[in-house]
Amino acid sequence: MQVDTKVKELKYRLENVENRIRKSAIDCQRDPQSIRLVTVSKTMSTKRVKEAIDAGVEILGENYIQEAREKIDRFSSYPVSWHFIGHLQTNKAKYAVRLFDLIHSVDSLKLAVELNKQAKKIDKVQDILIQVNVGQEVSKTGASPEEAFDLIKNIDRLENLCLRGLMTMPPFFNAPQKVRPYFSSLCDLRDRIKAVIQTSIPMNELSMGMTNDFEVAIEEGATLLRIGTAIFGERN
Ligand SMILES: *Cc1c(COP(=O)(O)O)cnc(C)c1O
Protein backbone atom coordinates (compact mmCIF):
# COMPACT_ATOMS: atom_id res chain seq x y z
CA MET A 1 0.00 0.00 0.00
CA GLN A 2 1.20 3.51 -0.78
CA VAL A 3 2.38 5.54 2.19
CA ASP A 4 -0.06 8.34 1.40
CA THR A 5 -2.96 5.94 1.46
CA LYS A 6 -1.82 4.60 4.83
CA VAL A 7 -1.62 8.09 6.33
CA LYS A 8 -5.06 8.92 4.98
CA GLU A 9 -6.46 5.73 6.35
CA LEU A 10 -5.07 6.43 9.80
CA LYS A 11 -6.54 9.92 9.78
CA TYR A 12 -9.86 8.54 8.67
CA ARG A 13 -9.88 5.87 11.41
CA LEU A 14 -8.88 8.39 14.07
CA GLU A 15 -11.65 10.78 13.05
CA ASN A 16 -14.10 7.91 13.03
CA VAL A 17 -13.11 6.91 16.59
CA GLU A 18 -13.30 10.53 17.78
CA ASN A 19 -16.76 10.91 16.26
CA ARG A 20 -17.96 7.70 17.90
CA ILE A 21 -16.63 8.90 21.26
CA ARG A 22 -18.40 12.23 20.89
CA LYS A 23 -21.66 10.58 19.85
CA SER A 24 -21.64 8.04 22.70
CA ALA A 25 -20.87 10.76 25.22
CA ILE A 26 -23.71 12.97 24.01
CA ASP A 27 -26.14 10.03 23.87
CA CYS A 28 -25.56 9.37 27.57
CA GLN A 29 -25.52 13.05 28.58
CA ARG A 30 -21.82 13.24 29.24
CA ASP A 31 -19.48 16.04 28.27
CA PRO A 32 -17.27 14.68 25.45
CA GLN A 33 -14.44 16.80 26.89
CA SER A 34 -14.45 14.63 30.02
CA ILE A 35 -13.28 11.63 27.99
CA ARG A 36 -9.70 11.40 26.76
CA LEU A 37 -8.38 9.08 24.09
CA VAL A 38 -5.16 7.17 24.74
CA THR A 39 -3.95 5.91 21.36
CA VAL A 40 -2.26 2.57 22.01
CA SER A 41 0.90 2.43 19.87
CA LYS A 42 2.47 -0.79 21.23
CA THR A 43 4.26 -2.77 18.48
CA MET A 44 3.85 0.15 16.03
CA SER A 45 6.99 1.49 14.34
CA THR A 46 8.26 5.00 14.98
CA LYS A 47 7.07 5.81 11.47
CA ARG A 48 3.50 4.88 12.31
CA VAL A 49 3.72 6.75 15.61
CA LYS A 50 4.85 9.84 13.71
CA GLU A 51 1.84 9.50 11.41
CA ALA A 52 -0.45 9.30 14.42
CA ILE A 53 1.14 12.40 15.97
CA ASP A 54 0.77 14.26 12.67
CA ALA A 55 -2.86 13.16 12.50
CA GLY A 56 -3.39 14.87 15.85
CA VAL A 57 -3.30 12.28 18.65
CA GLU A 58 -2.45 13.84 21.99
CA ILE A 59 -1.83 10.84 24.23
CA LEU A 60 0.06 7.67 23.31
CA GLY A 61 -0.08 4.45 25.33
CA GLU A 62 2.75 1.92 25.49
CA ASN A 63 3.10 -1.50 27.16
CA TYR A 64 6.83 -2.17 27.10
CA ILE A 65 9.49 0.08 28.61
CA GLN A 66 12.24 -0.73 26.14
CA GLU A 67 10.06 -0.15 23.11
CA ALA A 68 8.54 3.02 24.55
CA ARG A 69 11.90 4.52 25.42
CA GLU A 70 13.00 4.60 21.81
CA LYS A 71 9.78 6.27 20.68
CA ILE A 72 9.66 8.78 23.53
CA ASP A 73 13.27 9.84 22.90
CA ARG A 74 12.59 10.23 19.22
CA PHE A 75 9.48 12.36 19.72
CA SER A 76 10.52 14.33 22.79
CA SER A 77 10.04 17.64 20.98
CA TYR A 78 6.43 16.87 20.01
CA PRO A 79 3.49 17.99 22.16
CA VAL A 80 2.27 14.51 23.09
CA SER A 81 1.82 12.86 26.44
CA TRP A 82 2.91 9.25 27.08
CA HIS A 83 1.04 6.78 29.28
CA PHE A 84 2.26 3.39 30.48
CA ILE A 85 -0.49 0.78 30.28
CA GLY A 86 1.36 -2.56 30.45
CA HIS A 87 2.44 -4.69 33.37
CA LEU A 88 5.26 -2.91 35.19
CA GLN A 89 8.05 -4.83 36.91
CA THR A 90 9.51 -3.18 40.00
CA ASN A 91 13.00 -3.16 38.49
CA LYS A 92 11.70 -0.97 35.64
CA ALA A 93 10.13 1.64 37.93
CA LYS A 94 13.13 3.92 37.49
CA TYR A 95 12.58 4.15 33.73
CA ALA A 96 8.82 4.42 34.01
CA VAL A 97 8.94 7.58 36.13
CA ARG A 98 11.37 9.22 33.75
CA LEU A 99 9.32 8.40 30.67
CA PHE A 100 5.62 8.55 31.49
CA ASP A 101 3.11 11.20 32.52
CA LEU A 102 0.63 8.62 33.80
CA ILE A 103 1.19 4.99 34.82
CA HIS A 104 -2.11 3.06 34.55
CA SER A 105 -0.97 -0.26 35.98
CA VAL A 106 0.09 0.04 39.62
CA ASP A 107 -1.08 -3.15 41.34
CA SER A 108 1.06 -3.67 44.43
CA LEU A 109 2.45 -1.70 47.36
CA LYS A 110 5.93 -2.91 46.51
CA LEU A 111 5.69 -1.30 43.06
CA ALA A 112 4.14 1.87 44.48
CA VAL A 113 6.92 2.25 47.05
CA GLU A 114 9.57 1.85 44.37
CA LEU A 115 7.86 4.33 42.04
CA ASN A 116 7.65 6.81 44.90
CA LYS A 117 11.35 6.38 45.64
CA GLN A 118 12.37 6.83 42.01
CA ALA A 119 10.05 9.81 41.53
CA LYS A 120 11.53 11.47 44.61
CA LYS A 121 15.03 11.10 43.17
CA ILE A 122 14.09 13.18 40.13
CA ASP A 123 11.89 15.53 42.09
CA LYS A 124 8.70 14.49 40.33
CA VAL A 125 5.19 13.81 41.53
CA GLN A 126 4.17 10.78 39.48
CA ASP A 127 0.52 10.43 38.46
CA ILE A 128 -0.71 6.85 38.76
CA LEU A 129 -3.81 4.69 38.49
CA ILE A 130 -4.43 1.47 40.38
CA GLN A 131 -5.11 -1.49 38.09
CA VAL A 132 -7.95 -3.55 39.48
CA ASN A 133 -8.81 -7.07 38.43
CA VAL A 134 -12.57 -6.71 38.74
CA GLY A 135 -13.08 -10.01 36.94
CA GLN A 136 -10.99 -11.78 39.61
CA GLU A 137 -9.33 -13.87 36.93
CA VAL A 138 -6.36 -15.88 38.07
CA SER A 139 -4.37 -15.20 34.92
CA LYS A 140 -4.70 -11.42 34.98
CA THR A 141 -2.62 -8.87 36.80
CA GLY A 142 -4.20 -6.20 38.93
CA ALA A 143 -5.17 -5.83 42.57
CA SER A 144 -8.40 -7.42 43.75
CA PRO A 145 -11.05 -4.87 44.79
CA GLU A 146 -10.24 -5.57 48.49
CA GLU A 147 -6.52 -5.14 47.91
CA ALA A 148 -7.21 -1.87 46.10
CA PHE A 149 -8.65 -0.36 49.30
CA ASP A 150 -5.54 -1.25 51.29
CA LEU A 151 -3.23 -0.14 48.57
CA ILE A 152 -4.89 3.24 48.29
CA LYS A 153 -4.73 3.86 52.04
CA ASN A 154 -0.99 3.23 51.92
CA ILE A 155 -0.37 5.18 48.74
CA ASP A 156 -1.87 8.27 50.32
CA ARG A 157 1.26 8.41 52.47
CA LEU A 158 3.66 8.31 49.53
CA GLU A 159 4.41 11.93 48.80
CA ASN A 160 5.79 11.56 45.31
CA LEU A 161 2.79 9.67 43.96
CA CYS A 162 -0.54 11.20 43.00
CA LEU A 163 -3.40 8.74 42.65
CA ARG A 164 -5.72 9.81 39.84
CA GLY A 165 -8.09 6.84 39.69
CA LEU A 166 -8.53 3.23 38.62
CA MET A 167 -7.89 1.12 35.54
CA THR A 168 -9.21 -2.27 34.50
CA MET A 169 -8.66 -4.78 31.75
CA PRO A 170 -11.75 -7.03 31.74
CA PRO A 171 -11.91 -10.50 30.22
CA PHE A 172 -12.37 -10.54 26.47
CA PHE A 173 -15.85 -11.09 25.03
CA ASN A 174 -16.95 -10.73 21.44
CA ALA A 175 -20.17 -9.11 22.60
CA PRO A 176 -19.27 -5.75 24.20
CA GLN A 177 -22.43 -5.78 26.33
CA LYS A 178 -20.94 -8.68 28.32
CA VAL A 179 -18.16 -6.39 29.51
CA ARG A 180 -20.59 -3.87 30.97
CA PRO A 181 -20.74 -5.41 34.49
CA TYR A 182 -16.94 -5.17 34.79
CA PHE A 183 -16.98 -1.50 33.84
CA SER A 184 -19.80 -0.69 36.20
CA SER A 185 -18.02 -2.53 39.06
CA LEU A 186 -14.93 -0.42 38.51
CA CYS A 187 -17.03 2.74 38.64
CA ASP A 188 -18.78 1.53 41.83
CA LEU A 189 -15.47 0.64 43.40
CA ARG A 190 -14.08 4.12 42.71
CA ASP A 191 -17.14 5.71 44.30
CA ARG A 192 -16.94 3.42 47.35
CA ILE A 193 -13.26 4.15 47.78
CA LYS A 194 -13.89 7.87 47.55
CA ALA A 195 -16.64 7.61 50.15
CA VAL A 196 -14.67 5.49 52.62
CA ILE A 197 -11.13 6.75 52.34
CA GLN A 198 -10.44 10.25 53.52
CA THR A 199 -8.15 11.51 50.87
CA SER A 200 -7.18 14.88 49.58
CA ILE A 201 -6.57 13.56 46.09
CA PRO A 202 -9.07 13.72 43.24
CA MET A 203 -9.25 10.05 42.09
CA ASN A 204 -11.66 10.77 39.25
CA GLU A 205 -10.13 8.84 36.38
CA LEU A 206 -11.52 5.52 35.12
CA SER A 207 -9.27 3.96 32.48
CA MET A 208 -11.42 1.37 30.72
CA GLY A 209 -12.65 0.56 27.23
CA MET A 210 -10.69 -0.63 24.19
CA THR A 211 -11.44 -1.05 20.47
CA ASN A 212 -14.12 -3.63 21.00
CA ASP A 213 -16.04 -2.08 23.86
CA PHE A 214 -15.25 1.62 24.30
CA GLU A 215 -18.80 2.81 23.73
CA VAL A 216 -20.05 0.66 26.59
CA ALA A 217 -17.17 1.97 28.73
CA ILE A 218 -18.27 5.55 28.01
CA GLU A 219 -21.80 4.72 29.14
CA GLU A 220 -20.34 3.33 32.38
CA GLY A 221 -18.23 6.41 33.14
CA ALA A 222 -14.84 5.90 31.44
CA THR A 223 -12.61 9.00 31.38
CA LEU A 224 -9.62 7.40 29.62
CA LEU A 225 -10.14 5.07 26.66
CA ARG A 226 -7.21 2.90 25.54
CA ILE A 227 -7.65 2.27 21.82
CA GLY A 228 -5.15 0.67 19.43
CA THR A 229 -6.66 -1.48 16.67
CA ALA A 230 -9.47 0.90 15.72
CA ILE A 231 -6.86 3.57 14.98
CA PHE A 232 -3.79 1.72 13.67
CA GLY A 233 -5.48 -1.36 12.25
CA GLU A 234 -4.68 -4.94 13.32
CA ARG A 235 -1.35 -5.51 15.05
CA ASN A 236 0.99 -8.12 13.57
C1 LIG B 1 -3.27 -3.47 23.62
C2 LIG B 1 -3.96 -2.83 24.73
C3 LIG B 1 -5.05 -1.98 24.51
C4 LIG B 1 -5.63 -1.66 23.14
O1 LIG B 1 -6.32 -2.73 22.62
P1 LIG B 1 -7.13 -2.61 21.22
O2 LIG B 1 -8.07 -3.76 21.29
O3 LIG B 1 -6.12 -2.74 20.14
O4 LIG B 1 -7.82 -1.31 21.20
C5 LIG B 1 -5.62 -1.37 25.62
N1 LIG B 1 -5.18 -1.59 26.87
C6 LIG B 1 -4.14 -2.40 27.11
C7 LIG B 1 -3.69 -2.60 28.52
C8 LIG B 1 -3.51 -3.06 26.06
O5 LIG B 1 -2.50 -3.89 26.34
Tab-separated table of N, CA, C and O in Angstrom, residues 57 108 116 167 177 201 221 227:
chain	number	residue	atom	x	y	z
A	57	VAL	N	-3.078	12.927	17.346
A	57	VAL	CA	-3.299	12.280	18.650
A	57	VAL	C	-2.512	13.025	19.733
A	57	VAL	O	-1.446	13.593	19.483
A	108	SER	N	0.559	-3.163	43.151
A	108	SER	CA	1.060	-3.672	44.431
A	108	SER	C	1.736	-2.544	45.204
A	108	SER	O	2.178	-1.549	44.608
A	116	ASN	N	7.546	5.635	44.055
A	116	ASN	CA	7.647	6.810	44.904
A	116	ASN	C	9.113	7.196	45.126
A	116	ASN	O	9.489	8.362	45.012
A	167	MET	N	-7.928	1.671	36.905
A	167	MET	CA	-7.886	1.120	35.543
A	167	MET	C	-8.306	-0.340	35.611
A	167	MET	O	-8.076	-1.003	36.616
A	177	GLN	N	-21.485	-5.920	25.215
A	177	GLN	CA	-22.429	-5.780	26.334
A	177	GLN	C	-22.038	-6.664	27.526
A	177	GLN	O	-22.347	-6.344	28.670
A	201	ILE	N	-6.808	13.659	47.539
A	201	ILE	CA	-6.568	13.563	46.093
A	201	ILE	C	-7.851	13.335	45.287
A	201	ILE	O	-8.820	12.792	45.800
A	221	GLY	N	-19.001	5.369	32.436
A	221	GLY	CA	-18.227	6.405	33.137
A	221	GLY	C	-16.750	6.522	32.819
A	221	GLY	O	-16.029	7.255	33.503
A	227	ILE	N	-7.244	2.826	23.106
A	227	ILE	CA	-7.651	2.268	21.816
A	227	ILE	C	-6.467	2.136	20.856
A	227	ILE	O	-5.773	3.118	20.585
